[in-house]
PDB file of C-alpha atoms in Angstrom:
ATOM      1  CA  MET A   1      78.796  -5.553 306.025  1.00  0.00           C
ATOM      2  CA  LYS A   2      78.966  -7.740 302.933  1.00  0.00           C
ATOM      3  CA  LYS A   3      82.191  -7.814 300.944  1.00  0.00           C
ATOM      4  CA  ILE A   4      81.393  -7.063 297.291  1.00  0.00           C
ATOM      5  CA  LEU A   5      83.783  -7.669 294.395  1.00  0.00           C
ATOM      6  CA  LYS A   6      83.647  -4.685 292.023  1.00  0.00           C
ATOM      7  CA  ILE A   7      83.944  -5.764 288.396  1.00  0.00           C
ATOM      8  CA  ASP A   8      84.705  -2.581 286.479  1.00  0.00           C
ATOM      9  CA  ASN A   9      86.371  -4.263 283.511  1.00  0.00           C
ATOM     10  CA  PRO A  10      85.994  -7.772 282.065  1.00  0.00           C
ATOM     11  CA  ASN A  11      89.277  -9.079 283.431  1.00  0.00           C
ATOM     12  CA  ASP A  12      88.567  -8.171 287.078  1.00  0.00           C
ATOM     13  CA  PHE A  13      86.540 -11.376 287.435  1.00  0.00           C
ATOM     14  CA  ALA A  14      89.109 -13.389 285.438  1.00  0.00           C
ATOM     15  CA  ARG A  15      91.810 -12.318 287.910  1.00  0.00           C
ATOM     16  CA  PHE A  16      89.577 -13.242 290.853  1.00  0.00           C
ATOM     17  CA  VAL A  17      89.044 -16.823 289.598  1.00  0.00           C
ATOM     18  CA  ASP A  18      92.642 -17.054 288.296  1.00  0.00           C
ATOM     19  CA  ALA A  19      91.597 -17.429 284.649  1.00  0.00           C
ATOM     20  CA  PRO A  20      93.819 -16.360 281.748  1.00  0.00           C
ATOM     21  CA  GLU A  21      93.409 -12.804 280.465  1.00  0.00           C
ATOM     22  CA  LEU A  22      93.116 -13.185 276.696  1.00  0.00           C
ATOM     23  CA  HIS A  23      92.047  -9.669 275.672  1.00  0.00           C
ATOM     24  CA  PRO A  24      91.821  -6.312 277.508  1.00  0.00           C
ATOM     25  CA  LEU A  25      88.191  -5.649 276.493  1.00  0.00           C
ATOM     26  CA  VAL A  26      86.639  -9.150 276.556  1.00  0.00           C
ATOM     27  CA  SER A  27      86.938 -11.943 279.085  1.00  0.00           C
ATOM     28  CA  ILE A  28      86.032 -15.515 278.200  1.00  0.00           C
ATOM     29  CA  ILE A  29      86.282 -17.881 281.151  1.00  0.00           C
ATOM     30  CA  HIS A  30      85.927 -21.652 280.848  1.00  0.00           C
ATOM     31  CA  TYR A  31      85.073 -22.817 284.371  1.00  0.00           C
ATOM     32  CA  ASP A  32      85.986 -26.440 283.566  1.00  0.00           C
ATOM     33  CA  GLU A  33      89.644 -25.410 283.189  1.00  0.00           C
ATOM     34  CA  LEU A  34      89.927 -23.605 286.552  1.00  0.00           C
ATOM     35  CA  ALA A  35      91.026 -24.738 289.973  1.00  0.00           C
ATOM     36  CA  PRO A  36      88.336 -24.459 292.690  1.00  0.00           C
ATOM     37  CA  PHE A  37      87.760 -20.849 293.754  1.00  0.00           C
ATOM     38  CA  ARG A  38      85.769 -18.984 296.393  1.00  0.00           C
ATOM     39  CA  HIS A  39      82.280 -17.541 296.062  1.00  0.00           C
ATOM     40  CA  SER A  40      81.938 -13.811 295.439  1.00  0.00           C
ATOM     41  CA  LEU A  41      79.145 -11.275 295.581  1.00  0.00           C
ATOM     42  CA  ASN A  42      79.741  -9.077 292.529  1.00  0.00           C
ATOM     43  CA  ASN A  43      78.856  -5.528 291.565  1.00  0.00           C
ATOM     44  CA  TYR A  44      78.969  -5.584 287.769  1.00  0.00           C
ATOM     45  CA  GLY A  45      80.237  -2.607 285.790  1.00  0.00           C
ATOM     46  CA  VAL A  46      80.192  -4.654 282.572  1.00  0.00           C
ATOM     47  CA  TYR A  47      77.747  -6.738 280.560  1.00  0.00           C
ATOM     48  CA  GLY A  48      78.028 -10.481 280.984  1.00  0.00           C
ATOM     49  CA  LEU A  49      76.608 -13.891 280.184  1.00  0.00           C
ATOM     50  CA  PHE A  50      76.988 -16.832 282.547  1.00  0.00           C
ATOM     51  CA  ILE A  51      76.311 -20.068 280.670  1.00  0.00           C
ATOM     52  CA  GLN A  52      76.512 -22.921 283.128  1.00  0.00           C
ATOM     53  CA  ARG A  53      75.431 -26.513 283.526  1.00  0.00           C
ATOM     54  CA  GLN A  54      74.754 -25.979 287.219  1.00  0.00           C
ATOM     55  CA  PHE A  55      74.554 -22.757 289.245  1.00  0.00           C
ATOM     56  CA  PRO A  56      75.180 -22.560 293.003  1.00  0.00           C
ATOM     57  CA  LYS A  57      72.058 -22.885 295.154  1.00  0.00           C
ATOM     58  CA  ASP A  58      70.496 -19.697 296.611  1.00  0.00           C
ATOM     59  CA  LEU A  59      72.223 -17.451 294.098  1.00  0.00           C
ATOM     60  CA  SER A  60      71.679 -13.750 294.847  1.00  0.00           C
ATOM     61  CA  TYR A  61      70.521 -11.637 291.899  1.00  0.00           C
ATOM     62  CA  GLY A  62      69.599  -8.070 292.803  1.00  0.00           C
ATOM     63  CA  MET A  63      67.297  -8.115 295.823  1.00  0.00           C
ATOM     64  CA  LYS A  64      66.116 -11.702 295.254  1.00  0.00           C
ATOM     65  CA  THR A  65      67.434 -15.226 295.670  1.00  0.00           C
ATOM     66  CA  LEU A  66      67.253 -17.376 292.555  1.00  0.00           C
ATOM     67  CA  GLN A  67      66.830 -21.095 292.123  1.00  0.00           C
ATOM     68  CA  VAL A  68      68.332 -21.603 288.671  1.00  0.00           C
ATOM     69  CA  SER A  69      67.666 -24.818 286.761  1.00  0.00           C
ATOM     70  CA  ASP A  70      70.431 -26.882 285.185  1.00  0.00           C
ATOM     71  CA  ALA A  71      71.881 -25.706 281.868  1.00  0.00           C
ATOM     72  CA  SER A  72      70.816 -22.064 282.202  1.00  0.00           C
ATOM     73  CA  ILE A  73      72.006 -18.656 281.084  1.00  0.00           C
ATOM     74  CA  ILE A  74      72.078 -15.587 283.329  1.00  0.00           C
ATOM     75  CA  ALA A  75      72.708 -12.147 281.843  1.00  0.00           C
ATOM     76  CA  VAL A  76      74.040  -9.223 283.876  1.00  0.00           C
ATOM     77  CA  GLU A  77      74.392  -5.554 283.065  1.00  0.00           C
ATOM     78  CA  PRO A  78      76.251  -2.646 284.650  1.00  0.00           C
ATOM     79  CA  GLY A  79      74.825  -1.717 288.044  1.00  0.00           C
ATOM     80  CA  GLN A  80      73.560  -5.185 288.980  1.00  0.00           C
ATOM     81  CA  ILE A  81      74.726  -7.104 292.036  1.00  0.00           C
ATOM     82  CA  GLY A  82      74.736 -10.885 292.051  1.00  0.00           C
ATOM     83  CA  GLY A  83      76.501 -14.012 293.196  1.00  0.00           C
ATOM     84  CA  LEU A  84      77.052 -15.506 296.626  1.00  0.00           C
ATOM     85  CA  GLU A  85      78.820 -13.942 299.575  1.00  0.00           C
ATOM     86  CA  ASP A  86      82.196 -15.527 300.317  1.00  0.00           C
ATOM     87  CA  ASN A  87      81.812 -18.096 303.092  1.00  0.00           C
ATOM     88  CA  GLY A  88      85.275 -19.618 302.696  1.00  0.00           C
ATOM     89  CA  GLU A  89      84.034 -22.570 300.636  1.00  0.00           C
ATOM     90  CA  ARG A  90      85.850 -23.349 297.384  1.00  0.00           C
ATOM     91  CA  ILE A  91      83.669 -24.358 294.442  1.00  0.00           C
ATOM     92  CA  SER A  92      84.145 -25.879 291.006  1.00  0.00           C
ATOM     93  CA  LEU A  93      81.695 -24.877 288.296  1.00  0.00           C
ATOM     94  CA  SER A  94      81.074 -26.108 284.782  1.00  0.00           C
ATOM     95  CA  GLY A  95      80.342 -23.792 281.894  1.00  0.00           C
ATOM     96  CA  TRP A  96      81.394 -20.451 280.438  1.00  0.00           C
ATOM     97  CA  VAL A  97      81.409 -16.753 281.299  1.00  0.00           C
ATOM     98  CA  LEU A  98      81.582 -13.979 278.721  1.00  0.00           C
ATOM     99  CA  LEU A  99      82.180 -10.464 280.082  1.00  0.00           C
TER     100      LEU A  99
END
């Protein structure tokens, strides 16, 4: 069974990647300022924008696998599942997340 990170409020993901919590209702994460963190498959309960220079390969988005080009934006809404299942690898990303 896949382990899924439930993101019910914007700061759930910030805590997972060890980003600062700046506001209780909005989370702005600058990936360039974070230490490497593990992959996660996420069940979103919030709206979000992922603005990144490079996304991980074989990114899961709903029932499909995406090949996202460099410098892309992915939008998520409550009820969607996306990301990559944790395989123990630590990654560093470049870009921003707004939840």
